[in-house]
Coordinates of C-alpha atoms in Angstrom, one line a residue:
M1 CA 14.5 35.0 -28.1
T2 CA 17.0 36.8 -30.3
A3 CA 18.5 35.2 -33.3
H4 CA 21.9 36.3 -34.6
P5 CA 22.1 35.4 -38.3
V6 CA 24.7 33.2 -39.8
D7 CA 28.2 34.4 -39.9
D8 CA 27.6 37.3 -37.6
E9 CA 25.6 39.3 -40.3
V10 CA 24.2 41.4 -37.5
G11 CA 23.5 45.1 -38.1
P12 CA 23.2 47.7 -35.4
P13 CA 20.0 47.7 -33.3
T14 CA 17.1 49.7 -34.8
R15 CA 14.0 51.3 -33.6
R16 CA 10.6 49.6 -33.8
P17 CA 9.7 49.5 -37.5
V18 CA 7.6 52.5 -38.6
P19 CA 5.5 52.3 -41.8
R20 CA 7.3 54.0 -44.6
V21 CA 6.7 54.8 -48.3
R22 CA 9.8 55.6 -50.4
G23 CA 11.8 56.1 -47.3
R24 CA 9.3 58.5 -45.6
S25 CA 7.4 57.8 -42.5
I26 CA 3.6 57.5 -42.8
G27 CA 2.9 56.8 -39.2
W28 CA 0.8 60.0 -39.1
V29 CA -1.6 58.6 -41.7
A30 CA -3.6 56.4 -39.2
P31 CA -4.4 59.1 -36.6
L32 CA -5.2 61.6 -39.4
L33 CA -7.7 59.2 -41.0
L34 CA -9.2 58.5 -37.6
L35 CA -9.6 62.3 -37.0
V36 CA -11.3 62.9 -40.3
G37 CA -13.4 59.8 -40.0
I38 CA -14.8 60.8 -36.6
A39 CA -15.5 64.4 -37.7
V40 CA -17.4 63.2 -40.8
A41 CA -19.3 60.5 -38.9
D42 CA -20.4 63.1 -36.3
W43 CA -21.5 65.4 -39.0
N44 CA -23.7 62.7 -40.7
T45 CA -25.4 61.5 -37.6
S46 CA -28.4 62.9 -35.8
G47 CA -28.2 65.4 -33.0
E48 CA -29.2 62.7 -30.4
F49 CA -26.2 60.5 -31.3
R50 CA -22.9 62.4 -31.2
V51 CA -19.6 60.7 -31.7
I52 CA -17.3 63.7 -31.7
S53 CA -16.1 63.0 -28.2
W54 CA -14.4 59.8 -29.6
I55 CA -11.9 62.1 -31.1
V56 CA -10.0 61.8 -27.8
L57 CA -8.7 58.5 -29.4
V58 CA -6.7 60.3 -32.0
P59 CA -3.8 61.6 -29.8
G60 CA -3.8 58.2 -28.1
I61 CA -3.2 56.4 -31.4
A62 CA -0.6 59.0 -32.4
A63 CA 1.2 58.4 -29.0
A64 CA 1.7 54.8 -30.0
I65 CA 3.2 55.4 -33.5
C66 CA 4.4 59.0 -33.8
G67 CA 7.0 61.1 -32.1
V68 CA 6.4 63.6 -29.3
W69 CA 5.9 66.6 -31.6
G70 CA 3.6 64.6 -33.9
T71 CA 1.5 63.5 -30.9
A72 CA 1.3 67.1 -29.6
V73 CA 0.1 68.3 -33.1
F74 CA -2.6 65.7 -33.2
A75 CA -3.7 66.6 -29.6
V76 CA -4.1 70.2 -30.7
L77 CA -5.9 69.2 -34.0
A78 CA -8.2 66.9 -32.0
L79 CA -9.2 69.8 -29.7
V80 CA -9.7 72.3 -32.6
T81 CA -11.7 69.8 -34.6
Y82 CA -13.8 69.1 -31.6
V83 CA -14.6 72.8 -31.0
A84 CA -15.3 73.5 -34.6
T85 CA -17.6 70.5 -35.1
D86 CA -19.4 70.9 -31.8
R87 CA -20.2 74.6 -32.5
A88 CA -21.6 73.7 -35.9
W89 CA -24.6 72.1 -34.2
P90 CA -27.5 73.9 -32.7
H91 CA -27.1 74.7 -29.0
Q92 CA -29.4 71.9 -27.8
F93 CA -27.3 69.2 -29.6
Q94 CA -23.8 70.4 -28.4
T95 CA -21.9 68.2 -26.1
G96 CA -20.4 71.1 -24.4
L97 CA -17.7 71.7 -21.8
P98 CA -17.5 68.2 -20.2
D99 CA -16.4 66.6 -23.4
F100 CA -14.1 69.5 -24.2
I101 CA -12.3 68.9 -21.0
L102 CA -12.2 65.1 -21.8
V103 CA -10.5 65.8 -25.2
A104 CA -8.1 68.3 -23.8
V105 CA -7.0 66.2 -20.9
G106 CA -6.7 63.1 -23.2
G107 CA -4.4 65.1 -25.5
V108 CA -2.2 66.1 -22.6
L109 CA -2.0 62.6 -21.3
A110 CA -1.3 61.1 -24.7
T111 CA 1.6 63.5 -25.2
A112 CA 3.0 62.6 -21.8
A113 CA 2.7 58.9 -22.6
C114 CA 4.6 59.4 -25.9
V115 CA 7.4 61.2 -24.0
V116 CA 7.7 58.2 -21.6
R117 CA 7.6 55.8 -24.6
V118 CA 10.3 57.6 -26.6
R119 CA 12.6 57.8 -23.6
G120 CA 12.1 54.1 -22.9
E121 CA 12.9 53.3 -26.5
R122 CA 16.1 55.4 -26.4
L123 CA 17.2 53.7 -23.3
M124 CA 16.5 50.2 -24.7
L125 CA 18.4 51.1 -27.9
H126 CA 21.3 52.3 -25.8
M127 CA 21.4 49.1 -23.8
R128 CA 21.2 47.0 -26.9
D129 CA 24.1 49.0 -28.4
V130 CA 26.1 48.2 -25.3
A131 CA 25.1 44.5 -25.4
E132 CA 25.9 44.4 -29.2
T133 CA 29.3 45.9 -28.6
T134 CA 30.0 43.5 -25.8
R135 CA 29.0 40.6 -28.0
R136 CA 31.2 41.7 -30.8
T137 CA 34.0 42.1 -28.4
V138 CA 33.6 38.6 -26.8
L139 CA 32.5 36.8 -29.9
R140 CA 34.6 38.6 -32.5
P141 CA 33.4 38.4 -36.2
L142 CA 35.2 35.8 -38.1
P143 CA 36.4 36.6 -41.6
P144 CA 35.4 34.2 -44.4
G145 CA 37.9 31.4 -44.7
W146 CA 39.6 32.4 -41.4
G147 CA 42.3 29.8 -40.6
G148 CA 41.7 28.0 -43.9
L149 CA 38.2 26.9 -42.6
D150 CA 34.8 27.3 -44.1
H151 CA 32.6 28.2 -41.2
A152 CA 29.2 29.5 -40.1
A153 CA 27.7 30.2 -36.7
V154 CA 24.5 31.4 -35.2
Y155 CA 23.8 32.5 -31.6
L156 CA 20.3 32.4 -30.2
A157 CA 19.7 34.2 -26.9
A158 CA 17.1 32.8 -24.6
D159 CA 16.5 36.3 -23.2
V160 CA 14.7 38.4 -25.8
Q161 CA 16.6 41.6 -24.7
A162 CA 20.0 39.9 -24.4
R163 CA 22.6 39.7 -27.1
V164 CA 25.4 37.9 -25.3
G165 CA 25.6 35.2 -22.7
G166 CA 27.8 32.4 -21.5
D167 CA 28.2 30.6 -24.8
F168 CA 31.5 31.3 -26.7
Y169 CA 33.3 30.1 -29.8
D170 CA 36.3 31.2 -31.9
I171 CA 38.8 30.1 -34.5
Q172 CA 42.5 30.7 -34.0
P173 CA 44.9 30.1 -36.8
S174 CA 48.5 29.2 -35.8
P175 CA 51.7 27.9 -37.2
H176 CA 50.8 24.6 -35.8
G177 CA 47.4 24.3 -37.4
T178 CA 44.1 26.0 -36.9
R179 CA 42.4 25.6 -33.5
V180 CA 38.7 25.8 -32.9
L181 CA 36.9 26.3 -29.5
L182 CA 33.2 26.1 -28.5
G183 CA 31.9 26.1 -25.0
D184 CA 29.3 27.1 -22.5
V185 CA 29.9 28.8 -19.1
Q186 CA 27.8 27.6 -16.3
G187 CA 25.3 30.3 -15.2
K188 CA 24.0 33.5 -16.7
G189 CA 24.6 37.2 -16.5
L190 CA 27.7 39.3 -16.6
G191 CA 29.6 36.8 -14.6
A192 CA 29.2 34.2 -17.3
V193 CA 30.2 36.7 -19.9
A194 CA 33.3 37.6 -18.0
A195 CA 34.3 34.0 -17.7
A196 CA 33.7 33.4 -21.4
A197 CA 35.8 36.5 -22.3
S198 CA 38.6 35.3 -20.0
L199 CA 38.7 31.8 -21.6
L200 CA 38.6 33.3 -25.2
G201 CA 41.5 35.5 -24.3
A202 CA 43.6 32.5 -23.1
F203 CA 42.6 30.5 -26.2
R204 CA 43.6 33.2 -28.7
E205 CA 47.1 33.4 -27.1
S206 CA 47.8 29.8 -26.3
G207 CA 46.1 28.6 -29.4
Y208 CA 48.6 30.5 -31.5
H209 CA 51.8 29.9 -29.5
E210 CA 51.5 26.4 -28.2
P211 CA 52.4 23.6 -30.6
D212 CA 50.5 20.9 -28.7
L213 CA 46.8 20.9 -28.4
P214 CA 46.8 19.3 -24.9
E215 CA 49.0 22.2 -23.7
V216 CA 46.3 24.6 -25.0
A217 CA 43.8 22.7 -23.1
R218 CA 45.9 22.8 -19.9
R219 CA 46.2 26.6 -20.2
L220 CA 42.4 26.9 -20.6
E221 CA 41.9 24.9 -17.4
A222 CA 44.4 27.1 -15.5
R223 CA 42.8 30.2 -16.8
M224 CA 39.4 29.2 -15.6
V225 CA 40.7 28.4 -12.1
R226 CA 42.6 31.7 -12.0
H227 CA 39.5 33.6 -13.1
R228 CA 37.5 32.0 -10.3
G229 CA 40.2 33.0 -7.9
Y230 CA 40.0 36.6 -9.1
V231 CA 36.2 36.7 -8.7
R232 CA 36.5 35.3 -5.1
A233 CA 39.1 37.9 -4.3
L234 CA 37.0 40.6 -5.8
G235 CA 34.1 39.7 -3.6
G236 CA 30.5 40.8 -4.3
E237 CA 27.5 38.9 -5.4
G238 CA 29.3 36.7 -8.0
A239 CA 32.0 35.5 -5.6
A240 CA 29.8 32.7 -4.2
V241 CA 29.3 31.2 -7.7
E242 CA 31.9 28.5 -8.5
R243 CA 31.7 28.7 -12.2
F244 CA 32.9 26.1 -14.7
A245 CA 32.6 25.7 -18.4
T246 CA 32.0 22.8 -20.7
A247 CA 33.9 23.0 -24.0
V248 CA 35.2 21.3 -27.0
L249 CA 38.7 22.1 -28.3
V250 CA 39.6 21.0 -31.9
G251 CA 42.9 21.1 -33.7
F252 CA 43.1 21.0 -37.5
P253 CA 46.3 20.0 -39.3
P254 CA 48.6 22.7 -40.5
P255 CA 48.0 24.1 -44.0
G256 CA 49.4 21.8 -46.8
S257 CA 49.1 18.7 -44.7
A258 CA 47.9 15.7 -46.6
Q259 CA 46.5 14.0 -43.5
E260 CA 42.7 14.1 -43.0
Y261 CA 42.1 14.2 -39.3
V262 CA 41.3 16.4 -36.3
D263 CA 42.5 16.3 -32.7
V264 CA 39.8 16.8 -30.2
V265 CA 39.8 17.6 -26.4
N266 CA 36.3 17.4 -24.8
F267 CA 35.8 19.2 -21.5
G268 CA 32.5 17.5 -20.5
H269 CA 30.7 18.9 -23.5
E270 CA 28.3 17.5 -26.0
P271 CA 30.4 15.5 -28.5
P272 CA 30.7 17.1 -32.0
L273 CA 29.0 15.6 -35.0
V274 CA 30.6 14.9 -38.4
V275 CA 28.3 15.5 -41.3
G276 CA 29.2 14.4 -44.8
A277 CA 28.0 12.6 -47.9
S278 CA 28.1 9.3 -46.1
G279 CA 25.8 10.5 -43.3
V280 CA 26.1 11.7 -39.7
R281 CA 28.3 10.3 -37.0
Q282 CA 29.0 11.3 -33.5
L283 CA 32.6 11.6 -32.2
P284 CA 33.6 9.9 -29.0
P285 CA 32.6 11.8 -25.9
G286 CA 36.1 11.9 -24.3
D287 CA 36.8 11.8 -20.6
G288 CA 37.7 15.4 -19.8
L289 CA 36.0 17.2 -16.9
P290 CA 34.6 20.7 -17.5
L291 CA 37.0 23.6 -17.3
G292 CA 37.6 24.7 -13.8
L293 CA 37.0 21.2 -12.4
G294 CA 40.3 19.6 -13.5
D295 CA 41.5 19.2 -9.9
L296 CA 38.7 16.6 -9.4
A297 CA 40.3 14.2 -11.9
E298 CA 41.9 11.1 -10.6
G299 CA 45.5 11.7 -9.9
G300 CA 45.0 15.5 -10.1
K301 CA 46.6 17.6 -7.3
G302 CA 44.4 20.5 -8.0
I303 CA 45.4 23.7 -9.7
E304 CA 45.4 26.2 -6.9
G305 CA 48.8 26.7 -5.2
A306 CA 50.7 25.7 -8.3
E307 CA 54.3 26.5 -9.2
G308 CA 53.7 26.9 -12.9
I309 CA 52.6 25.4 -16.1
E310 CA 55.0 23.6 -18.4
G311 CA 56.6 26.2 -20.6
A312 CA 55.7 29.2 -18.5
E313 CA 59.1 29.6 -16.8
G314 CA 60.3 31.4 -19.9
I315 CA 58.1 34.3 -19.4
E316 CA 60.1 37.3 -18.4
G317 CA 60.0 38.0 -14.7
A318 CA 57.7 35.0 -14.1
E319 CA 58.4 32.0 -11.9
G320 CA 55.2 30.3 -13.1
I321 CA 51.7 31.1 -13.8
E322 CA 49.7 31.8 -10.7
G323 CA 47.4 29.1 -9.6
A324 CA 48.4 26.6 -12.3
E325 CA 50.4 23.8 -10.7
G326 CA 49.1 20.2 -10.6
T327 CA 46.9 20.5 -13.6
A328 CA 45.5 17.0 -14.2
K329 CA 46.9 15.3 -17.3
V330 CA 45.0 16.2 -20.5
S331 CA 45.0 14.1 -23.7
S332 CA 43.5 14.6 -27.1
Q333 CA 41.7 12.2 -29.3
R334 CA 42.6 11.9 -33.1
V335 CA 39.6 11.2 -35.3
P336 CA 39.4 11.0 -39.0
L337 CA 37.8 13.8 -40.9
A338 CA 37.5 13.1 -44.7
A339 CA 37.6 15.8 -47.3
G340 CA 34.2 17.5 -47.6
E341 CA 33.0 16.5 -44.1
T342 CA 31.8 19.2 -41.7
L343 CA 32.3 19.4 -38.0
L344 CA 29.1 20.5 -36.2
L345 CA 29.5 21.8 -32.6
V346 CA 26.5 22.9 -30.6
T347 CA 25.8 24.0 -27.0
D348 CA 23.2 22.4 -24.8
G349 CA 20.6 24.9 -25.9
V350 CA 20.1 22.7 -29.0
T351 CA 20.2 19.2 -27.3
E352 CA 18.1 20.4 -24.4
A353 CA 15.4 22.3 -26.4
R354 CA 12.0 20.7 -25.4
D355 CA 8.8 20.5 -27.2
A356 CA 5.3 21.0 -25.6
D357 CA 5.5 17.4 -24.3
G358 CA 8.9 17.9 -22.7
A359 CA 10.8 15.8 -25.2
F360 CA 14.3 16.9 -26.0
F361 CA 15.3 17.9 -29.6
P362 CA 16.7 14.7 -31.3
L363 CA 19.6 16.4 -33.2
V364 CA 21.2 13.3 -34.6
A365 CA 17.9 11.8 -35.6
A366 CA 16.9 15.1 -37.2
L367 CA 20.1 15.2 -39.3
S368 CA 19.7 11.5 -40.2
R369 CA 16.2 11.7 -41.6
G370 CA 17.3 12.7 -45.1
P371 CA 20.1 14.0 -47.2
V372 CA 21.9 16.8 -45.4
T373 CA 24.3 19.2 -47.1
P374 CA 27.7 19.5 -45.4
D375 CA 27.9 23.1 -46.4
P376 CA 28.4 25.0 -43.0
R377 CA 25.9 27.7 -43.7
D378 CA 23.1 25.4 -44.8
L379 CA 23.9 23.0 -42.0
V380 CA 23.7 25.8 -39.4
R381 CA 20.4 27.1 -40.8
L382 CA 19.0 23.6 -40.7
V383 CA 19.8 23.0 -37.1
R384 CA 18.7 26.5 -36.1
D385 CA 15.3 26.1 -37.8
G386 CA 14.8 22.5 -36.5
T387 CA 15.6 23.6 -32.9
L388 CA 13.2 26.6 -33.0
R389 CA 10.5 24.5 -34.6
H390 CA 10.9 21.8 -31.9
C391 CA 10.6 24.2 -29.0
G392 CA 8.1 26.6 -30.6
G393 CA 10.6 29.4 -30.4
R394 CA 10.8 29.2 -26.6
L395 CA 14.4 28.5 -25.9
G396 CA 15.3 27.6 -22.3
D397 CA 19.0 28.4 -22.6
D398 CA 21.3 30.4 -24.8
T399 CA 22.2 28.4 -27.9
T400 CA 25.2 28.4 -30.3
I401 CA 25.5 26.4 -33.4
F402 CA 28.9 26.3 -35.1
A403 CA 29.9 24.4 -38.2
V404 CA 33.5 24.3 -39.6
R405 CA 35.3 22.3 -42.3
P406 CA 38.6 22.6 -44.1
G407 CA 38.5 24.8 -47.1
P408 CA 39.8 23.9 -50.5
R409 CA 43.5 23.0 -50.4

């Protein structure tokens, strides 16, 4: 499990920590102490009990914590120390050629093992760099106060090596108010990441240009269907997966508005929670289907084979958006959001986290047990720690926790 700290405070991947003092590595201290300790112990034991052959452990320890050259140096030191110590004893007590071969071969194998270890670490760091770059491209860092909102987010990857998955979130300021999106693409792997990136791209454009939140929702639905059509046309292993995405789309009033409300479109996702001084309440679940399944709605004609989305005919050279006709009607819900209240959005990695007995994490109950600060950062940390504690750190799915509230006016 990998935790991305609150507000994307994630540095570049680093190597496995090496003991340091004042910035200098002291990984060589342990094998050196072992080398000296074995030599001294052998010198102070009787001739019938020789421990000098244990010196073969020295390059083995160095291979685990030192670099290739450091391991090679300890392999040579171990061999030299063995020869010097063994020859200091009378002939009848010397361990001789067999143990010499053991120490020599052990040093060579330890050095080879260190080469393999270092190459593996470099490959792992490279892959983590690629994953980190992908994550920051898909889930772009959000500046403080972006769109006039105080916000905090944390992403927890179920795969310990992964740093990006099908969960997605973003904030898009616009002349019509600030829009917020959080969702979860069905499935895992690069296919889910590609679908999430496609939806975020559509959200960042339509969320800025479209004055009506339902129109933003319709464009997200159309984009998901078009993406599935592209994947099918491309063929390959992912073509057989009919992906969809649950999501919550939230619209905040334009800056300067005296009204305290948000508009919400729920695409089959866990309803957001509102956390404030008066307690915790859950917003209505809504009646929207997941993105990509809008053609199943009653009265929907389907999206494939469409002639266009309302407002698309003005695009230069376009007669409509491919695969967008017949999108089922989308409506938003307007709910009150008082000053100081925070909107908490989570993916199912939170609500479906299980303890050792298989019980789900009771998010609402956990937030209702005591006073909860509506500060987004504190709220995200509270939910993150509670989720990890409930499941013992063993997440079954990628998890995103996102908290937003209007900033000071």
